[in-house]
Amino acid sequence: MTDILISEFVVLIFIFLRIAAAFAAAPVFGHSSLPVPGKLGLAFVIALILFLTIEKSRPPAEINLWYIASTAILEIITGLTIGFMLFFVFYAVSFAGTFIGFDMGLTMAQYFNPAEGTENNMIGEFLYITALLIFFLINGHHYIITGLAASYIVVPIGKPIITPQVFDVLIKNSAAIFVIAVKIASPIIVSFFLVHVALGIIARVIPQMQVFFVAQPLTIGLGLLLLAGLIPLYVFFIKNLLQQHEKNLFYLIKAMSY
């Protein structure tokens, strides 16, 4: 009877480690504004629910320190991989804001992003917060929990996930960050390119004109105006990106089963 209780407790700890690691790397759950005890408490509650509802793989009859340590490391790696998957969209959105802010002349207007631990300009931070709000609206945090629950069906406890299929999925989605960022920023980048061409022509035609003093407020005002007009398009685009990456999360979990 004691052996059964110990094995059940070990399985619960392994489930908790995967969920806690996923929460540490996932958007929203991994935000630094959330207190660590709250994250751990939520992870333990979800781990307990999954422990009581999912079909679990049983540990071997003889549980030793090597088995516990190796399985714990594998569960942490699995959780970090699942949680990190959805962050690609947020990196791309923040990167697109960096492009836009640079063209608008707001390179010096830097904000510290506590979620990523990096500095970003105000446009990038605005788009990042917009993506977080859209993530909430489409119940993206529910998809993370659903994905974790589904992972135990195809990725049993203690199964190694370092496979070529997993690397292919991660590399493919990480390589798309730059492409997504350019797509988001391209309308404003093209508009500013035309503005710079026009200012260059004006500078050649009217040498006495101080183009720099005209260009700075013009680019900021035009950039804010274009950004306000493109917000509905950005909301639609980011929503589709997040929904697509939620599907990619399940592709990743499926790749872990090989």
Short mmCIF file of N, CA, C and O in Angstrom, two decimals, residues 128-224:
data_model
loop_
_atom_site.label_atom_id
_atom_site.label_comp_id
_atom_site.label_asym_id
_atom_site.label_seq_id
_atom_site.Cartn_x
_atom_site.Cartn_y
_atom_site.Cartn_z
N TYR A 128 2.73 44.68 -28.63
CA TYR A 128 2.87 43.51 -27.75
C TYR A 128 1.67 43.41 -26.80
O TYR A 128 1.09 42.33 -26.63
N ILE A 129 1.29 44.53 -26.19
CA ILE A 129 0.13 44.52 -25.29
C ILE A 129 -1.16 44.22 -26.06
O ILE A 129 -2.04 43.51 -25.57
N THR A 130 -1.26 44.75 -27.29
CA THR A 130 -2.42 44.44 -28.13
C THR A 130 -2.52 42.94 -28.40
O THR A 130 -3.61 42.35 -28.34
N ALA A 131 -1.36 42.31 -28.69
CA ALA A 131 -1.36 40.86 -28.93
C ALA A 131 -1.77 40.10 -27.67
O ALA A 131 -2.48 39.09 -27.75
N LEU A 132 -1.35 40.57 -26.49
CA LEU A 132 -1.75 39.93 -25.25
C LEU A 132 -3.27 40.01 -25.04
O LEU A 132 -3.91 39.03 -24.63
N LEU A 133 -3.84 41.18 -25.33
CA LEU A 133 -5.29 41.34 -25.18
C LEU A 133 -6.04 40.43 -26.14
O LEU A 133 -7.05 39.81 -25.77
N ILE A 134 -5.56 40.34 -27.38
CA ILE A 134 -6.20 39.45 -28.35
C ILE A 134 -6.07 38.00 -27.90
O ILE A 134 -7.00 37.19 -28.05
N PHE A 135 -4.92 37.67 -27.31
CA PHE A 135 -4.70 36.32 -26.80
C PHE A 135 -5.74 35.96 -25.75
O PHE A 135 -6.25 34.83 -25.71
N PHE A 136 -6.07 36.93 -24.89
CA PHE A 136 -7.11 36.70 -23.89
C PHE A 136 -8.49 36.56 -24.55
O PHE A 136 -9.29 35.71 -24.16
N LEU A 137 -8.76 37.41 -25.54
CA LEU A 137 -10.08 37.42 -26.16
C LEU A 137 -10.39 36.11 -26.88
O LEU A 137 -11.55 35.69 -26.93
N ILE A 138 -9.37 35.48 -27.46
CA ILE A 138 -9.60 34.22 -28.17
C ILE A 138 -9.38 33.01 -27.25
O ILE A 138 -9.29 31.88 -27.72
N ASN A 139 -9.28 33.28 -25.93
CA ASN A 139 -9.08 32.21 -24.93
C ASN A 139 -7.82 31.41 -25.20
O ASN A 139 -7.79 30.17 -25.09
N GLY A 140 -6.75 32.13 -25.51
CA GLY A 140 -5.48 31.46 -25.76
C GLY A 140 -4.93 30.77 -24.52
O GLY A 140 -4.27 29.73 -24.63
N HIS A 141 -5.21 31.33 -23.34
CA HIS A 141 -4.74 30.70 -22.11
C HIS A 141 -5.43 29.35 -21.90
O HIS A 141 -4.85 28.45 -21.28
N HIS A 142 -6.66 29.20 -22.42
CA HIS A 142 -7.32 27.90 -22.34
C HIS A 142 -6.64 26.89 -23.26
O HIS A 142 -6.56 25.70 -22.93
N TYR A 143 -6.16 27.37 -24.42
CA TYR A 143 -5.49 26.47 -25.35
C TYR A 143 -4.20 25.91 -24.74
O TYR A 143 -3.82 24.77 -25.04
N ILE A 144 -3.52 26.72 -23.94
CA ILE A 144 -2.30 26.25 -23.30
C ILE A 144 -2.61 25.09 -22.37
O ILE A 144 -1.93 24.05 -22.38
N ILE A 145 -3.64 25.26 -21.55
CA ILE A 145 -4.03 24.19 -20.62
C ILE A 145 -4.52 22.97 -21.39
O ILE A 145 -4.20 21.82 -21.03
N THR A 146 -5.30 23.20 -22.47
CA THR A 146 -5.76 22.07 -23.29
C THR A 146 -4.60 21.33 -23.93
O THR A 146 -4.58 20.10 -24.00
N GLY A 147 -3.62 22.11 -24.42
CA GLY A 147 -2.44 21.48 -25.01
C GLY A 147 -1.64 20.67 -24.01
O GLY A 147 -1.14 19.58 -24.34
N LEU A 148 -1.53 21.18 -22.79
CA LEU A 148 -0.82 20.42 -21.76
C LEU A 148 -1.56 19.12 -21.43
O LEU A 148 -0.94 18.07 -21.26
N ALA A 149 -2.90 19.21 -21.35
CA ALA A 149 -3.66 17.99 -21.08
C ALA A 149 -3.52 16.99 -22.22
O ALA A 149 -3.39 15.77 -22.00
N ALA A 150 -3.52 17.50 -23.46
CA ALA A 150 -3.38 16.61 -24.62
C ALA A 150 -1.98 16.02 -24.71
O ALA A 150 -1.79 14.93 -25.27
N SER A 151 -1.00 16.72 -24.17
CA SER A 151 0.38 16.23 -24.27
C SER A 151 0.57 14.91 -23.52
O SER A 151 1.41 14.09 -23.90
N TYR A 152 -0.22 14.68 -22.47
CA TYR A 152 -0.06 13.44 -21.71
C TYR A 152 -0.64 12.25 -22.45
O TYR A 152 -0.34 11.10 -22.11
N ILE A 153 -1.46 12.51 -23.47
CA ILE A 153 -2.01 11.41 -24.26
C ILE A 153 -0.97 10.88 -25.24
O ILE A 153 -0.84 9.66 -25.44
N VAL A 154 -0.21 11.79 -25.85
CA VAL A 154 0.75 11.39 -26.88
C VAL A 154 2.18 11.37 -26.36
O VAL A 154 3.06 10.76 -26.98
N VAL A 155 2.44 12.07 -25.27
CA VAL A 155 3.81 12.12 -24.70
C VAL A 155 3.72 11.62 -23.26
O VAL A 155 3.47 12.41 -22.34
N PRO A 156 3.89 10.35 -23.02
CA PRO A 156 3.81 9.84 -21.66
C PRO A 156 4.89 10.43 -20.76
O PRO A 156 5.89 11.00 -21.24
N ILE A 157 4.71 10.31 -19.48
CA ILE A 157 5.68 10.82 -18.52
C ILE A 157 7.01 10.10 -18.70
O ILE A 157 7.07 8.86 -18.76
N GLY A 158 8.08 10.88 -18.81
CA GLY A 158 9.42 10.30 -18.95
C GLY A 158 9.84 10.02 -20.37
O GLY A 158 10.95 9.49 -20.59
N LYS A 159 9.02 10.36 -21.37
CA LYS A 159 9.39 10.09 -22.76
C LYS A 159 10.28 11.21 -23.28
O LYS A 159 9.94 12.39 -23.19
N PRO A 160 11.45 10.89 -23.86
CA PRO A 160 12.30 11.94 -24.45
C PRO A 160 11.62 12.58 -25.66
O PRO A 160 10.98 11.89 -26.46
N ILE A 161 11.75 13.89 -25.78
CA ILE A 161 11.10 14.61 -26.88
C ILE A 161 12.11 15.20 -27.85
O ILE A 161 11.72 15.86 -28.82
N ILE A 162 13.40 15.00 -27.62
CA ILE A 162 14.42 15.57 -28.49
C ILE A 162 14.51 14.70 -29.74
O ILE A 162 15.30 13.75 -29.82
N THR A 163 13.66 15.00 -30.71
CA THR A 163 13.60 14.23 -31.95
C THR A 163 13.75 15.18 -33.14
O THR A 163 13.53 16.40 -33.01
N PRO A 164 14.13 14.68 -34.31
CA PRO A 164 14.22 15.55 -35.49
C PRO A 164 12.91 16.23 -35.84
O PRO A 164 12.91 17.38 -36.32
N GLN A 165 11.79 15.57 -35.60
CA GLN A 165 10.49 16.18 -35.90
C GLN A 165 10.23 17.41 -35.04
O GLN A 165 9.72 18.43 -35.52
N VAL A 166 10.60 17.33 -33.76
CA VAL A 166 10.43 18.49 -32.87
C VAL A 166 11.32 19.64 -33.31
O VAL A 166 10.91 20.81 -33.34
N PHE A 167 12.57 19.33 -33.66
CA PHE A 167 13.47 20.38 -34.13
C PHE A 167 12.95 21.03 -35.40
O PHE A 167 13.05 22.25 -35.58
N ASP A 168 12.37 20.24 -36.30
CA ASP A 168 11.83 20.80 -37.54
C ASP A 168 10.70 21.78 -37.25
O ASP A 168 10.64 22.86 -37.85
N VAL A 169 9.79 21.41 -36.34
CA VAL A 169 8.67 22.30 -36.00
C VAL A 169 9.18 23.58 -35.36
O VAL A 169 8.74 24.70 -35.70
N LEU A 170 10.12 23.47 -34.43
CA LEU A 170 10.63 24.66 -33.74
C LEU A 170 11.40 25.57 -34.69
O LEU A 170 11.24 26.80 -34.65
N ILE A 171 12.23 25.00 -35.53
CA ILE A 171 13.01 25.81 -36.47
C ILE A 171 12.10 26.49 -37.48
O ILE A 171 12.28 27.67 -37.82
N LYS A 172 11.11 25.76 -37.96
CA LYS A 172 10.17 26.34 -38.94
C LYS A 172 9.43 27.53 -38.35
O LYS A 172 9.28 28.57 -39.00
N ASN A 173 8.96 27.40 -37.11
CA ASN A 173 8.20 28.49 -36.49
C ASN A 173 9.09 29.64 -36.05
O ASN A 173 8.69 30.80 -36.11
N SER A 174 10.30 29.35 -35.60
CA SER A 174 11.21 30.43 -35.22
C SER A 174 11.70 31.20 -36.44
O SER A 174 11.89 32.42 -36.38
N ALA A 175 11.88 30.50 -37.56
CA ALA A 175 12.31 31.18 -38.79
C ALA A 175 11.22 32.10 -39.33
O ALA A 175 11.52 33.05 -40.07
N ALA A 176 9.97 31.82 -38.97
CA ALA A 176 8.86 32.65 -39.46
C ALA A 176 8.73 33.96 -38.70
O ALA A 176 7.91 34.81 -39.09
N ILE A 177 9.50 34.16 -37.61
CA ILE A 177 9.39 35.38 -36.82
C ILE A 177 9.70 36.61 -37.67
O ILE A 177 8.95 37.60 -37.68
N PHE A 178 10.81 36.56 -38.41
CA PHE A 178 11.21 37.71 -39.23
C PHE A 178 10.18 37.96 -40.34
O PHE A 178 9.84 39.12 -40.62
N VAL A 179 9.68 36.89 -40.94
CA VAL A 179 8.70 37.05 -42.03
C VAL A 179 7.42 37.68 -41.50
O VAL A 179 6.85 38.60 -42.12
N ILE A 180 6.94 37.22 -40.35
CA ILE A 180 5.73 37.78 -39.76
C ILE A 180 5.94 39.25 -39.39
O ILE A 180 5.06 40.09 -39.62
N ALA A 181 7.11 39.56 -38.84
CA ALA A 181 7.39 40.95 -38.45
C ALA A 181 7.38 41.87 -39.67
O ALA A 181 6.83 42.98 -39.61
N VAL A 182 7.96 41.42 -40.76
CA VAL A 182 7.98 42.24 -41.98
C VAL A 182 6.57 42.42 -42.53
O VAL A 182 6.20 43.50 -43.00
N LYS A 183 5.75 41.35 -42.48
CA LYS A 183 4.38 41.45 -42.96
C LYS A 183 3.58 42.47 -42.15
O LYS A 183 2.79 43.25 -42.71
N ILE A 184 3.77 42.46 -40.84
CA ILE A 184 3.03 43.40 -39.98
C ILE A 184 3.48 44.83 -40.23
O ILE A 184 2.66 45.75 -40.30
N ALA A 185 4.78 45.02 -40.38
CA ALA A 185 5.32 46.38 -40.51
C ALA A 185 5.34 46.89 -41.94
O ALA A 185 5.56 48.10 -42.15
N SER A 186 5.12 46.04 -42.93
CA SER A 186 5.32 46.44 -44.32
C SER A 186 4.44 47.61 -44.77
O SER A 186 4.92 48.48 -45.51
N PRO A 187 3.14 47.71 -44.38
CA PRO A 187 2.37 48.88 -44.86
C PRO A 187 2.97 50.21 -44.43
O PRO A 187 3.05 51.16 -45.22
N ILE A 188 3.42 50.28 -43.18
CA ILE A 188 4.00 51.53 -42.68
C ILE A 188 5.40 51.73 -43.23
O ILE A 188 5.80 52.86 -43.55
N ILE A 189 6.17 50.66 -43.40
CA ILE A 189 7.52 50.79 -43.95
C ILE A 189 7.47 51.31 -45.38
O ILE A 189 8.24 52.20 -45.78
N VAL A 190 6.55 50.78 -46.19
CA VAL A 190 6.41 51.25 -47.58
C VAL A 190 5.96 52.71 -47.61
O VAL A 190 6.46 53.51 -48.41
N SER A 191 5.04 53.08 -46.72
CA SER A 191 4.58 54.47 -46.67
C SER A 191 5.73 55.41 -46.32
O SER A 191 5.89 56.48 -46.93
N PHE A 192 6.53 55.02 -45.36
CA PHE A 192 7.66 55.87 -44.99
C PHE A 192 8.73 55.91 -46.07
O PHE A 192 9.44 56.93 -46.21
N PHE A 193 8.87 54.84 -46.83
CA PHE A 193 9.81 54.87 -47.95
C PHE A 193 9.41 55.94 -48.96
O PHE A 193 10.26 56.70 -49.45
N LEU A 194 8.11 55.99 -49.25
CA LEU A 194 7.64 57.03 -50.18
C LEU A 194 7.82 58.43 -49.60
O LEU A 194 8.17 59.38 -50.32
N VAL A 195 7.61 58.56 -48.28
CA VAL A 195 7.81 59.86 -47.64
C VAL A 195 9.26 60.28 -47.72
O VAL A 195 9.58 61.44 -48.02
N HIS A 196 10.19 59.35 -47.47
CA HIS A 196 11.61 59.68 -47.53
C HIS A 196 12.04 60.04 -48.95
O HIS A 196 12.87 60.94 -49.14
N VAL A 197 11.47 59.35 -49.94
CA VAL A 197 11.77 59.71 -51.33
C VAL A 197 11.29 61.12 -51.63
O VAL A 197 12.01 61.93 -52.24
N ALA A 198 10.06 61.44 -51.18
CA ALA A 198 9.52 62.79 -51.41
C ALA A 198 10.37 63.85 -50.70
O ALA A 198 10.65 64.92 -51.27
N LEU A 199 10.79 63.57 -49.48
CA LEU A 199 11.62 64.53 -48.75
C LEU A 199 12.98 64.70 -49.42
O LEU A 199 13.54 65.81 -49.43
N GLY A 200 13.51 63.60 -49.99
CA GLY A 200 14.78 63.72 -50.71
C GLY A 200 14.65 64.59 -51.94
O GLY A 200 15.55 65.39 -52.23
N ILE A 201 13.52 64.45 -52.65
CA ILE A 201 13.30 65.29 -53.83
C ILE A 201 13.15 66.76 -53.42
O ILE A 201 13.71 67.67 -54.05
N ILE A 202 12.40 66.98 -52.32
CA ILE A 202 12.23 68.36 -51.83
C ILE A 202 13.56 68.97 -51.42
O ILE A 202 13.84 70.15 -51.69
N ALA A 203 14.42 68.16 -50.78
CA ALA A 203 15.72 68.67 -50.35
C ALA A 203 16.60 69.06 -51.53
O ALA A 203 17.39 70.02 -51.45
N ARG A 204 16.45 68.36 -52.66
CA ARG A 204 17.22 68.70 -53.84
C ARG A 204 16.64 69.91 -54.57
O ARG A 204 17.37 70.74 -55.11
N VAL A 205 15.32 70.01 -54.56
CA VAL A 205 14.67 71.11 -55.27
C VAL A 205 14.79 72.41 -54.48
O VAL A 205 15.04 73.48 -55.04
N ILE A 206 14.63 72.32 -53.15
CA ILE A 206 14.70 73.51 -52.29
C ILE A 206 15.82 73.32 -51.28
O ILE A 206 15.60 72.84 -50.16
N PRO A 207 17.07 73.61 -51.65
CA PRO A 207 18.20 73.36 -50.73
C PRO A 207 18.11 74.19 -49.45
O PRO A 207 18.66 73.80 -48.42
N GLN A 208 17.45 75.35 -49.51
CA GLN A 208 17.37 76.20 -48.32
C GLN A 208 16.44 75.63 -47.24
O GLN A 208 16.48 76.07 -46.09
N MET A 209 15.64 74.67 -47.60
CA MET A 209 14.66 74.12 -46.66
C MET A 209 15.33 73.13 -45.70
O MET A 209 16.09 72.27 -46.12
N GLN A 210 15.06 73.29 -44.40
CA GLN A 210 15.60 72.38 -43.39
C GLN A 210 14.70 71.13 -43.33
O GLN A 210 13.71 71.09 -42.59
N VAL A 211 15.06 70.14 -44.14
CA VAL A 211 14.22 68.95 -44.27
C VAL A 211 14.13 68.18 -42.96
O VAL A 211 13.09 67.61 -42.62
N PHE A 212 15.21 68.20 -42.19
CA PHE A 212 15.21 67.43 -40.95
C PHE A 212 14.13 67.92 -39.99
O PHE A 212 13.43 67.10 -39.37
N PHE A 213 13.97 69.21 -39.86
CA PHE A 213 12.98 69.76 -38.93
C PHE A 213 11.55 69.50 -39.43
O PHE A 213 10.60 69.50 -38.64
N VAL A 214 11.40 69.29 -40.72
CA VAL A 214 10.08 68.97 -41.27
C VAL A 214 9.83 67.47 -41.19
O VAL A 214 8.71 67.03 -40.90
N ALA A 215 10.88 66.68 -41.40
CA ALA A 215 10.72 65.23 -41.48
C ALA A 215 10.37 64.61 -40.12
O ALA A 215 9.55 63.69 -40.06
N GLN A 216 10.98 65.12 -39.04
CA GLN A 216 10.75 64.48 -37.74
C GLN A 216 9.29 64.53 -37.30
O GLN A 216 8.68 63.48 -37.02
N PRO A 217 8.66 65.71 -37.21
CA PRO A 217 7.23 65.70 -36.82
C PRO A 217 6.33 65.07 -37.88
O PRO A 217 5.29 64.48 -37.54
N LEU A 218 6.74 65.15 -39.16
CA LEU A 218 5.93 64.55 -40.22
C LEU A 218 5.89 63.03 -40.09
O LEU A 218 4.82 62.42 -40.19
N THR A 219 7.04 62.41 -39.87
CA THR A 219 7.09 60.94 -39.77
C THR A 219 6.36 60.45 -38.51
O THR A 219 5.66 59.43 -38.56
N ILE A 220 6.50 61.18 -37.40
CA ILE A 220 5.81 60.75 -36.19
C ILE A 220 4.30 60.89 -36.35
O ILE A 220 3.53 59.96 -36.03
N GLY A 221 3.86 62.03 -36.85
CA GLY A 221 2.42 62.23 -37.03
C GLY A 221 1.83 61.28 -38.05
O GLY A 221 0.76 60.68 -37.81
N LEU A 222 2.53 61.08 -39.18
CA LEU A 222 2.03 60.17 -40.21
C LEU A 222 2.04 58.73 -39.69
O LEU A 222 1.11 57.96 -39.96
N GLY A 223 3.08 58.38 -38.93
CA GLY A 223 3.16 57.03 -38.39
C GLY A 223 2.01 56.73 -37.43
O GLY A 223 1.40 55.66 -37.49
N LEU A 224 1.71 57.67 -36.54
CA LEU A 224 0.60 57.48 -35.61
C LEU A 224 -0.74 57.41 -36.34
O LEU A 224 -1.62 56.63 -35.97
#
